[in-house]
Each structure stands twice: as C-alpha cells, then as structure tokens.
PDB file of C-alpha atoms in Angstrom:
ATOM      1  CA  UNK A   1      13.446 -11.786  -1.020  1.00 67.00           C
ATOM      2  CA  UNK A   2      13.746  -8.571  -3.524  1.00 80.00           C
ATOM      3  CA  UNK A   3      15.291  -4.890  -2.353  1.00 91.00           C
ATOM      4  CA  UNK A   4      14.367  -1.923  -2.966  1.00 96.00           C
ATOM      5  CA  UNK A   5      17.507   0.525  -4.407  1.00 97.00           C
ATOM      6  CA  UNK A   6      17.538   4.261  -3.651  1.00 98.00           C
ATOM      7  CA  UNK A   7      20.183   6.613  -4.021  1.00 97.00           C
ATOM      8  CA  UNK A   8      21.613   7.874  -0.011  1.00 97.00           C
ATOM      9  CA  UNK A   9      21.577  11.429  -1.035  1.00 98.00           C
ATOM     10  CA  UNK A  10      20.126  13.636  -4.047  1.00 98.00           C
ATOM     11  CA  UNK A  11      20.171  17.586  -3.759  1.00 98.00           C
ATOM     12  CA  UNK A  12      18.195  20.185  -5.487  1.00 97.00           C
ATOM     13  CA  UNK A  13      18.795  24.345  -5.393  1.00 98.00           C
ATOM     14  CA  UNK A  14      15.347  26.215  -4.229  1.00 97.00           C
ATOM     15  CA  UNK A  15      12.614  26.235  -6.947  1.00 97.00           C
ATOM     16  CA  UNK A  16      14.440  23.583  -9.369  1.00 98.00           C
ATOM     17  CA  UNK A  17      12.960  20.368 -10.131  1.00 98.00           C
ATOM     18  CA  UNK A  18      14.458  16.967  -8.716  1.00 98.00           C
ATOM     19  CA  UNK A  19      13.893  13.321  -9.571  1.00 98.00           C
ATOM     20  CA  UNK A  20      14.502  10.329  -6.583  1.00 98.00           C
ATOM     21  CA  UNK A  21      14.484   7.165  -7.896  1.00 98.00           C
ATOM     22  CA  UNK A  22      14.043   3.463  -6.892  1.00 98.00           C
ATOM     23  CA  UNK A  23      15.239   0.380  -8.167  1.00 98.00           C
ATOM     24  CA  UNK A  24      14.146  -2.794  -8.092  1.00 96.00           C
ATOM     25  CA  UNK A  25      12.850  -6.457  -9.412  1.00 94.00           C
ATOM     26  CA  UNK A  26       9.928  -6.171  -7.964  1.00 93.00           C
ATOM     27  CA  UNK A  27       8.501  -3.127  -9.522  1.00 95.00           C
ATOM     28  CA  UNK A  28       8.505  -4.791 -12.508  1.00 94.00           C
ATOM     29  CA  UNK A  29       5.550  -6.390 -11.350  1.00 92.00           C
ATOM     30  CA  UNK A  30       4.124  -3.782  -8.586  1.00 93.00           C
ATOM     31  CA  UNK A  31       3.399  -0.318  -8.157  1.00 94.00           C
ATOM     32  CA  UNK A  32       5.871   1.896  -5.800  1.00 96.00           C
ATOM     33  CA  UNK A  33       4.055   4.154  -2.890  1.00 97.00           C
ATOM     34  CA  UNK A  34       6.589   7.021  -1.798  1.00 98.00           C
ATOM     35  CA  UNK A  35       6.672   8.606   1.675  1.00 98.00           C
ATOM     36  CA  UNK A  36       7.991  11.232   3.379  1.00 98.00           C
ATOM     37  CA  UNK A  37       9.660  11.535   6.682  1.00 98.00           C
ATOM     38  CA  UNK A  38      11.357  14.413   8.481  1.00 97.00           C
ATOM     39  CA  UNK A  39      13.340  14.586  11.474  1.00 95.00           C
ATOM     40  CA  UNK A  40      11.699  13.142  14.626  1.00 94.00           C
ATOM     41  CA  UNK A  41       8.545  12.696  12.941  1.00 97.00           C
ATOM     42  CA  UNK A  42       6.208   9.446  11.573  1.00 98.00           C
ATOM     43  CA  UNK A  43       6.187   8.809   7.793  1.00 98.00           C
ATOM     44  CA  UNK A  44       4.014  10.640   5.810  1.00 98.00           C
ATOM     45  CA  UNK A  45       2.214   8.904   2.406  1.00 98.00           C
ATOM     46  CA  UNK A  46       2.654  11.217  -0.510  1.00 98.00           C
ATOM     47  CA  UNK A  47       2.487   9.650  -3.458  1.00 98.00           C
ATOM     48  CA  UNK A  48       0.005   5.806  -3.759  1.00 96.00           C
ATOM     49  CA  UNK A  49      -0.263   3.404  -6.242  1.00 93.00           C
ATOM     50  CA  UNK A  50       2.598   4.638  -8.348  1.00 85.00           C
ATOM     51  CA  UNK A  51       1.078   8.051  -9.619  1.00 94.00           C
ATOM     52  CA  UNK A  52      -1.653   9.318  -7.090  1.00 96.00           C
ATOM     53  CA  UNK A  53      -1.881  12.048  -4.207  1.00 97.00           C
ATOM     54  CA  UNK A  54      -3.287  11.573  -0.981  1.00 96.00           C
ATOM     55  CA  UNK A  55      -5.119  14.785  -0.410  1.00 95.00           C
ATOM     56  CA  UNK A  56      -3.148  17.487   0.973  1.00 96.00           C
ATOM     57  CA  UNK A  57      -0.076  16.691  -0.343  1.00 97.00           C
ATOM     58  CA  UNK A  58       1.079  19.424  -3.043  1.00 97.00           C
ATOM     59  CA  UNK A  59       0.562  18.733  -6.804  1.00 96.00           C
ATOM     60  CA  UNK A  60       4.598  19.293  -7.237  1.00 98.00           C
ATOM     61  CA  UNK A  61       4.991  15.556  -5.494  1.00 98.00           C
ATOM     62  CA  UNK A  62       4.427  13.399  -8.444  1.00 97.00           C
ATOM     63  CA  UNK A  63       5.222   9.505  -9.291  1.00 97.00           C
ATOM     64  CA  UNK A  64       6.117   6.990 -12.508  1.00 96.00           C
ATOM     65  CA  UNK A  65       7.647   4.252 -13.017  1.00 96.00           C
ATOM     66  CA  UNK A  66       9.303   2.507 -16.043  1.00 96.00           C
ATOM     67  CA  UNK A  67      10.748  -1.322 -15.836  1.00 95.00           C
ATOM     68  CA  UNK A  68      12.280  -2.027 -12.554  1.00 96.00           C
ATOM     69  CA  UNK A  69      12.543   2.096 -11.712  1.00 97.00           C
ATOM     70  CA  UNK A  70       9.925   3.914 -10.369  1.00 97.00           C
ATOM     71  CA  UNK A  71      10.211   7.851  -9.328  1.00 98.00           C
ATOM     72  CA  UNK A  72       9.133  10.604  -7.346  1.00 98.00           C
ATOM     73  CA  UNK A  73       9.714  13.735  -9.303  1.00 98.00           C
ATOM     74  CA  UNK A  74       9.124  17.454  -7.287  1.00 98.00           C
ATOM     75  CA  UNK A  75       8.644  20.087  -9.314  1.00 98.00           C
ATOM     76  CA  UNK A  76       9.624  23.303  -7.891  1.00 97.00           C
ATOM     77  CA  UNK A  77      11.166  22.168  -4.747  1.00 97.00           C
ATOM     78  CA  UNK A  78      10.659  24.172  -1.863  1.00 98.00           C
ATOM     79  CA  UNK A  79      12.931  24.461   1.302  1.00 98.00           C
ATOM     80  CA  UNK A  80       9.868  22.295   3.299  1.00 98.00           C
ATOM     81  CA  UNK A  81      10.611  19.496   1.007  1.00 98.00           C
ATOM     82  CA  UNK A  82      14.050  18.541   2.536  1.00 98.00           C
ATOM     83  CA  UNK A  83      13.444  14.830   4.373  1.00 98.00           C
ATOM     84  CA  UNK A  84      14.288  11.689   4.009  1.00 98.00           C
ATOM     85  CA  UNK A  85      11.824   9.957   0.969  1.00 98.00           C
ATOM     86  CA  UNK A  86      11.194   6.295   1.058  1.00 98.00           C
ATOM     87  CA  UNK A  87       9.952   4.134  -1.933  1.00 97.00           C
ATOM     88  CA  UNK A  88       7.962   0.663  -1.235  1.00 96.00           C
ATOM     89  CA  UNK A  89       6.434  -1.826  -2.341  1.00 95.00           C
ATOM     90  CA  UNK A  90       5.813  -5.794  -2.954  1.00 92.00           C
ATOM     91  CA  UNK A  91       8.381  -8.645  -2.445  1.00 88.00           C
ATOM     92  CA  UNK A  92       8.420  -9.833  -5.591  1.00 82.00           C
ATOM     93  CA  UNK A  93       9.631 -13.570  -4.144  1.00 79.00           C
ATOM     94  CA  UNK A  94       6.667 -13.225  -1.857  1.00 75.00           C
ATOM     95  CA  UNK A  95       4.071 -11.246  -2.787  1.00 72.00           C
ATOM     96  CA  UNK A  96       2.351 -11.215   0.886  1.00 76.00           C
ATOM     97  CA  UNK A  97       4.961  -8.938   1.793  1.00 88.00           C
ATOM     98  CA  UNK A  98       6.109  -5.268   1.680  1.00 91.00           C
ATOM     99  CA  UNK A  99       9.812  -3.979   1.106  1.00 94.00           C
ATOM    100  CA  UNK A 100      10.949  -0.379   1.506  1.00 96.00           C
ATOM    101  CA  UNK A 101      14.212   1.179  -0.264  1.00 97.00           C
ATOM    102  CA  UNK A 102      16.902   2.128   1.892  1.00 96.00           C
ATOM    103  CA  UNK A 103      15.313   6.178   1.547  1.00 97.00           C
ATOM    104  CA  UNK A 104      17.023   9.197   0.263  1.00 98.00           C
ATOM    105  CA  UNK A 105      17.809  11.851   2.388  1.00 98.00           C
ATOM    106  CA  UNK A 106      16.540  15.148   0.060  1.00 98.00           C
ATOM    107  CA  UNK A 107      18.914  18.523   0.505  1.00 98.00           C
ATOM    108  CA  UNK A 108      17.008  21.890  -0.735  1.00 97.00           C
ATOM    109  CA  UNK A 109      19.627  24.294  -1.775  1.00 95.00           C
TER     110      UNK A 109
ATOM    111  CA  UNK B   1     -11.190  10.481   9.383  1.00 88.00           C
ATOM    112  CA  UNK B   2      -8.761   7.576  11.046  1.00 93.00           C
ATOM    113  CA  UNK B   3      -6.097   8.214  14.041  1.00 96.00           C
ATOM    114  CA  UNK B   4      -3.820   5.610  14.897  1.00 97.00           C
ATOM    115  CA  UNK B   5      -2.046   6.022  18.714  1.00 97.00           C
ATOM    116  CA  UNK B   6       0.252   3.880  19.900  1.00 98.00           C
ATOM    117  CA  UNK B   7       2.239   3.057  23.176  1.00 97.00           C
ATOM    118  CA  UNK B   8       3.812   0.574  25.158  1.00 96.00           C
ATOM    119  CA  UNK B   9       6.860   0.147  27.396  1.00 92.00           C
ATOM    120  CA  UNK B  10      10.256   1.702  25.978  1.00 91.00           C
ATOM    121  CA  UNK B  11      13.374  -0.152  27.822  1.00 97.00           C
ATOM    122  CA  UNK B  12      13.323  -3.228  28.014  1.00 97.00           C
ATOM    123  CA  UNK B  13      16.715  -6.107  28.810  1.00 97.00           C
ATOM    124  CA  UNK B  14      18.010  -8.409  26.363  1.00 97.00           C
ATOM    125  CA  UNK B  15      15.474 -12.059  26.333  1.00 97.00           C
ATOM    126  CA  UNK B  16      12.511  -9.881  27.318  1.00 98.00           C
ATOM    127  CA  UNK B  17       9.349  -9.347  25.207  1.00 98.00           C
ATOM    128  CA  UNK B  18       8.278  -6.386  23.614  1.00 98.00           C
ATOM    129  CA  UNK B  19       4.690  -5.269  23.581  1.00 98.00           C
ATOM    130  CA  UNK B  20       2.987  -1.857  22.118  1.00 98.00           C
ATOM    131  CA  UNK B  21      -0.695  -1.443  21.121  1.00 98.00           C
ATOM    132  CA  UNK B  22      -1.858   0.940  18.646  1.00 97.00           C
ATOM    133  CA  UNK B  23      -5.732   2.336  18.879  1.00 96.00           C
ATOM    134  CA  UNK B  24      -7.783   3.319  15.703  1.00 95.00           C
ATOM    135  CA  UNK B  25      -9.564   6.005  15.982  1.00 94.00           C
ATOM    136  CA  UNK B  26     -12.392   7.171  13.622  1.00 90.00           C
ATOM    137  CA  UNK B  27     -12.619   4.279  11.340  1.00 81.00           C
ATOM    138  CA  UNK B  28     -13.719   0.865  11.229  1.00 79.00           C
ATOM    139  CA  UNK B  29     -11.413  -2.738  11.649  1.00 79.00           C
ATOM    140  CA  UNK B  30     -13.128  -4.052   8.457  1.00 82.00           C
ATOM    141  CA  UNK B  31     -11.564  -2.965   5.263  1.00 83.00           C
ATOM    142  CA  UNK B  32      -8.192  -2.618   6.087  1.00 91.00           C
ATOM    143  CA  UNK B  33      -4.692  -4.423   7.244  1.00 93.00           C
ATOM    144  CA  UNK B  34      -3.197  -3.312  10.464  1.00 96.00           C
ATOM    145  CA  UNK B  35       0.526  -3.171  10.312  1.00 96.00           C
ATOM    146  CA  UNK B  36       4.039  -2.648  12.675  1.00 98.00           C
ATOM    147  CA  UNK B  37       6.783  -0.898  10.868  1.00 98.00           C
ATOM    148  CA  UNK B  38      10.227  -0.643  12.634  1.00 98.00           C
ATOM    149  CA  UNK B  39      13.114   1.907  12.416  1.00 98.00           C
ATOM    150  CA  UNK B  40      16.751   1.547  13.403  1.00 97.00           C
ATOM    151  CA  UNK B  41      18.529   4.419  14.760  1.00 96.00           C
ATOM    152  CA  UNK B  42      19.765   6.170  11.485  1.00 93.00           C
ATOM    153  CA  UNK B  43      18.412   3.461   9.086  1.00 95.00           C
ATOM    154  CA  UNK B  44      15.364   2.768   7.187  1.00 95.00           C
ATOM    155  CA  UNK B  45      12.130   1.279   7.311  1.00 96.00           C
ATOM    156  CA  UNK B  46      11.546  -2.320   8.047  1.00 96.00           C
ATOM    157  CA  UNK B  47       7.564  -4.182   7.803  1.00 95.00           C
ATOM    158  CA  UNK B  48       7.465  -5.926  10.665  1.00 97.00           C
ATOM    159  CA  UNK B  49       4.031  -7.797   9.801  1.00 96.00           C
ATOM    160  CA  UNK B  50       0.397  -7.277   9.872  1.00 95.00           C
ATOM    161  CA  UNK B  51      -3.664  -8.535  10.313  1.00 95.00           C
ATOM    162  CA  UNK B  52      -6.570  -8.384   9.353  1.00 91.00           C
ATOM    163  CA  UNK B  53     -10.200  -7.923  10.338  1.00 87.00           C
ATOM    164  CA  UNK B  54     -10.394 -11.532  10.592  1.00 89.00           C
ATOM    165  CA  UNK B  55      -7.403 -12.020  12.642  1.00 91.00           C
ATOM    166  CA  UNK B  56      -5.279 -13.385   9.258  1.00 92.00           C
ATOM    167  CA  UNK B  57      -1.982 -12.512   9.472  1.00 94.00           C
ATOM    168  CA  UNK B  58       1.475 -12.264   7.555  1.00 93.00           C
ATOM    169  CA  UNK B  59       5.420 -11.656   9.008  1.00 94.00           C
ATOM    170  CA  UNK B  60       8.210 -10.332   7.965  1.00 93.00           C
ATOM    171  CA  UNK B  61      10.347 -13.701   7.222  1.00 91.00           C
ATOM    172  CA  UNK B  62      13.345 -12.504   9.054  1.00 93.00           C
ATOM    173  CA  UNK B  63      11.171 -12.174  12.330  1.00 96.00           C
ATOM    174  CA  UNK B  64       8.021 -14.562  12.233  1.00 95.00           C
ATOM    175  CA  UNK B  65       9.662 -16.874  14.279  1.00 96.00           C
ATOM    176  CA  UNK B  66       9.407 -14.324  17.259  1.00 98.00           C
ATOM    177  CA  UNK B  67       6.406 -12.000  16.168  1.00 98.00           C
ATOM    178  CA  UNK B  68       3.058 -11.806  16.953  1.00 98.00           C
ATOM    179  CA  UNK B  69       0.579  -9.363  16.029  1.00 98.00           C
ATOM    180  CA  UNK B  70      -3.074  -9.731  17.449  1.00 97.00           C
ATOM    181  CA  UNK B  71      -6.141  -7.571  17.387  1.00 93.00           C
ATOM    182  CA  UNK B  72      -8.617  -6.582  20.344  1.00 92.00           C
ATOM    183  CA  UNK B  73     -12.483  -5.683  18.112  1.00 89.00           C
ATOM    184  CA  UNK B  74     -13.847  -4.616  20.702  1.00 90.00           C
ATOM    185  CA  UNK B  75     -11.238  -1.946  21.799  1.00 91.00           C
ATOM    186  CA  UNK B  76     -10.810  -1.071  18.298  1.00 91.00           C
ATOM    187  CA  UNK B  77      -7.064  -1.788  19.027  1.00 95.00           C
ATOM    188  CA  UNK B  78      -4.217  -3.823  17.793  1.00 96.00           C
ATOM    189  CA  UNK B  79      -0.581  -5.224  19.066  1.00 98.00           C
ATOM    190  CA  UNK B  80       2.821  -6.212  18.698  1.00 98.00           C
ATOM    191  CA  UNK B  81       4.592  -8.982  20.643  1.00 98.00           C
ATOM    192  CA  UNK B  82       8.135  -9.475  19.350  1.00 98.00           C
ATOM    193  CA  UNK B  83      10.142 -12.030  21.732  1.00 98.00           C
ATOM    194  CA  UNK B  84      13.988 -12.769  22.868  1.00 98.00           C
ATOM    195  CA  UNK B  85      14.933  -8.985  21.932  1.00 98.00           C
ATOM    196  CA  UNK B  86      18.643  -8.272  21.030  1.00 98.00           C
ATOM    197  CA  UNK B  87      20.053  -4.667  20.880  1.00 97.00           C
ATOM    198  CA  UNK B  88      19.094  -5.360  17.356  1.00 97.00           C
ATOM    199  CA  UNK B  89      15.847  -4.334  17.879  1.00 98.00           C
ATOM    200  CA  UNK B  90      16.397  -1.459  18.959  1.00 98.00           C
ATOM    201  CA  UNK B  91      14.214   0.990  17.132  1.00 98.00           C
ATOM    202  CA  UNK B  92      11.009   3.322  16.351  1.00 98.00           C
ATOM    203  CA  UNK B  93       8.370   1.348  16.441  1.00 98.00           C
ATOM    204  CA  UNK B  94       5.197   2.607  14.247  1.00 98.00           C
ATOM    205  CA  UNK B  95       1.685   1.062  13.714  1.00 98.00           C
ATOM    206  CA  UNK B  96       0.171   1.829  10.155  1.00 98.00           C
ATOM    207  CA  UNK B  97      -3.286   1.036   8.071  1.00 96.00           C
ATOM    208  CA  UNK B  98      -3.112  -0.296   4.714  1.00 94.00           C
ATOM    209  CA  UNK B  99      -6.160  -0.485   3.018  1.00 91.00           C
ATOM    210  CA  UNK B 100      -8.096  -3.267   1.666  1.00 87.00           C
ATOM    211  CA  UNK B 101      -8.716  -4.145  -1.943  1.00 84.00           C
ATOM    212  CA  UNK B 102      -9.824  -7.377  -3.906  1.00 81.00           C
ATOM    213  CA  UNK B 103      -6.676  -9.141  -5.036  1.00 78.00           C
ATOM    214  CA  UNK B 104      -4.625  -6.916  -3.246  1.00 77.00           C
ATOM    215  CA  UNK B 105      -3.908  -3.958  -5.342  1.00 84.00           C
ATOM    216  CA  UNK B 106      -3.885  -1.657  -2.331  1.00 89.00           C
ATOM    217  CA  UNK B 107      -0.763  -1.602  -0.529  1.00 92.00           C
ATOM    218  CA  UNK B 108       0.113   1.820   0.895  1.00 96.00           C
ATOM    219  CA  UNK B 109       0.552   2.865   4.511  1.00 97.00           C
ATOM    220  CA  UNK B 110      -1.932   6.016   5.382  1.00 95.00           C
ATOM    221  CA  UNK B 111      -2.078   6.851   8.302  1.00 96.00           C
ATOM    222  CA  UNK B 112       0.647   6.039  11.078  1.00 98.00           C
ATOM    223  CA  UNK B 113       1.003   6.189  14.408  1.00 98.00           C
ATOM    224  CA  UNK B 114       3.253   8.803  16.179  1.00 98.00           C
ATOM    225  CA  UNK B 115       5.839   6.172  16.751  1.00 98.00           C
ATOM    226  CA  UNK B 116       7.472   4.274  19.809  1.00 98.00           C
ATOM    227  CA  UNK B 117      11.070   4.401  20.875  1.00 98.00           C
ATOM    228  CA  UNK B 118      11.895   1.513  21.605  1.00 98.00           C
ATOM    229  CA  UNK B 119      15.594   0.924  23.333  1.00 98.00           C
ATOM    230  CA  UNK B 120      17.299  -2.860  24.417  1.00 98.00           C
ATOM    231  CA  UNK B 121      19.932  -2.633  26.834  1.00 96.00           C
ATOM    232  CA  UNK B 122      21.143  -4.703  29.400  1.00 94.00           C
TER     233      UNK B 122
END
C-alpha cells in the first residue's frame, strides 16, 4: 500500500505565511484533501479536492500540489490556526482505499 | 445541512467485539459513502472502511479480516463491528461522510462525528 509523508512539526511567528507539505506516490495520481484537528476535538475538512474551501473555512487556508507533493499553504497565520493538519488521499496500490499522512502538529509563534 | 452522532460502548476486554453506530442527521443515505476513521492515543488517522447506499462496502486491508460495517435505512444510521480487539485498538473512534461522485473523484471526509473513545484493557 502507498504512505502519505508529512513533516512532525512546522512553526510559523503570528501573521507570517507557512507551507505544510505531503509526500507521496500516490498523489501523483490523486488529489490531497487537508484537515484540521485541535486538541480533543473531531477533524475538521479545510481544504477538498486539492485546491477548494469548504465554506467557512478562511480564504488564508489554501492547497496545490506538484508531482508526488501536495500543500497546504496559510497565509497570514493566526494564533487559532495552531493544530495538528492532516493530508489524505488515495492508495495508489489500491485505489478503493484512503491513506492519511502521519499530520503535522502547526506551532503559531 | 448533515449531522453525524455517534456512540457505543467505551471499555471493552481483550477477544471482545466492538460496536458504535453513527446517526445522520439532515441528509439523505443516497449519494454518499459512510465511513469509520480510527485514532491512536497520540497518533494519526487510520480509515477503518466504509458503505454505501447499497450496502457495498470496502476495508482497510490491515483489518477486513475482523471488520464489519453495516447500515440500518430505515434509522438513517450506520455501524462498526470490529472483532478479537487487542490493546491495539485502542483509540478515537469517528464516523465520517464522503460524498459520492461518478468514477470516484470525490473523496473527502465532511462532516464527522464527535468521536468515540474507545479503551481495551483487560
């Protein structure tokens, strides 16, 4: 089966702009979906089908992808973006099925 | 708008089965993929499986062999039956939609459920 590679940890000071990325075979082939998750609370979707917004979710949160990376890019962090971000996606090996990265936990300086 | 609320039972003993349901609310059955989504303590997100409208359903390849999801139409509910659980399995449990689309280019999870603990001890 393919994996999904994210970087443990990224941190970004107040107001900056910061990039997560995810790695993987797979995405190659298929669009990444992002989510967010704080502390003690369910996954939320922020960014769909590589590049869209689900409606509510601010217009900083924004997705690409290039070869086998695809990112979430905030622009102008704000202290309420600090969680954990996931990417996910197909198996590649078998397409029925979904993989997540391992997530990136997101520290707002 | 759909709501997704789960439950089920939250300690259970090593060999027993686990079993949560998760009700839709505010939405129909048709049109979309009903999915279980695990999380270890401290880890990250595992797809457990999921169905269909029509009952059709695909595992996770590291747990088919003791999962089961089924669906309930006329409750407008769904479930999880995972057998023989280790402290392995120890985790929150979530129930998610993932919408439908021809030649399935739709893939996302929106909305989820609030989540179960779920803890295996002897």
């Amino acid at each position: 089966s393919s994996e999904l590679t994210q970087d443990p940890a990224v941190s970004v000071a107040l107001g900056q702009t910061v990039r997560i990325t995810c790695q993987g075979d797979s995405l190659r082939n298929y669009y990444a979906n992002w989510y967010q998750q704080k502390p003690r609370q369910a996954p939320i979707l922020v960014i769909f089908a590589k590049n869209n917004r689900p409606s509510g979710i601010p217009d900083r949160f924004s997705g690409s992808s290039s070869g086998n990376t695809a990112s979430l890019t905030i622009t102008g962090a704000q202290a309420e973006d600090e969680a954990d971000y996931y990417c996910h996606s197909r198996d590649s090996s078998y397409n029925s099925h979904l993989i997540f990265g391992g997530g990136t936990k997101l520290t707002v300086l | 708008q759909v709501q997704l609320q789960q439950w089920g039972a939250g300690l259970l003993k090593p060999s027993e089965t686990l079993s949560l349901t998760c009700a839709v609310y505010g939405g129909s059955f048709s049109g979309s993929y009903w999915s279980w989504i695990r999380q270890p303590p401290g880890k990250g997100l595992e797809w457990i499986g999921e169905i269909n409208h029509t009952g059709s359903t695909s595992y996770n390849p590291s747990l088919e062999s003791r999962v089961t999801i089924s669906l309930d139409t006329s409750k407008n509910q769904f479930s999880l039956k995972l057998t023989s659980v280790t402290a392995a399995d120890t985790a929150v449990y979530y129930c998610a939609r993932k919408p439908y689309c021809s030649g399935g280019k739709c893939y996302w999870f929106d909305p989820w459920g609030q989540g179960t603990q779920v803890t295996v001890s002897s």
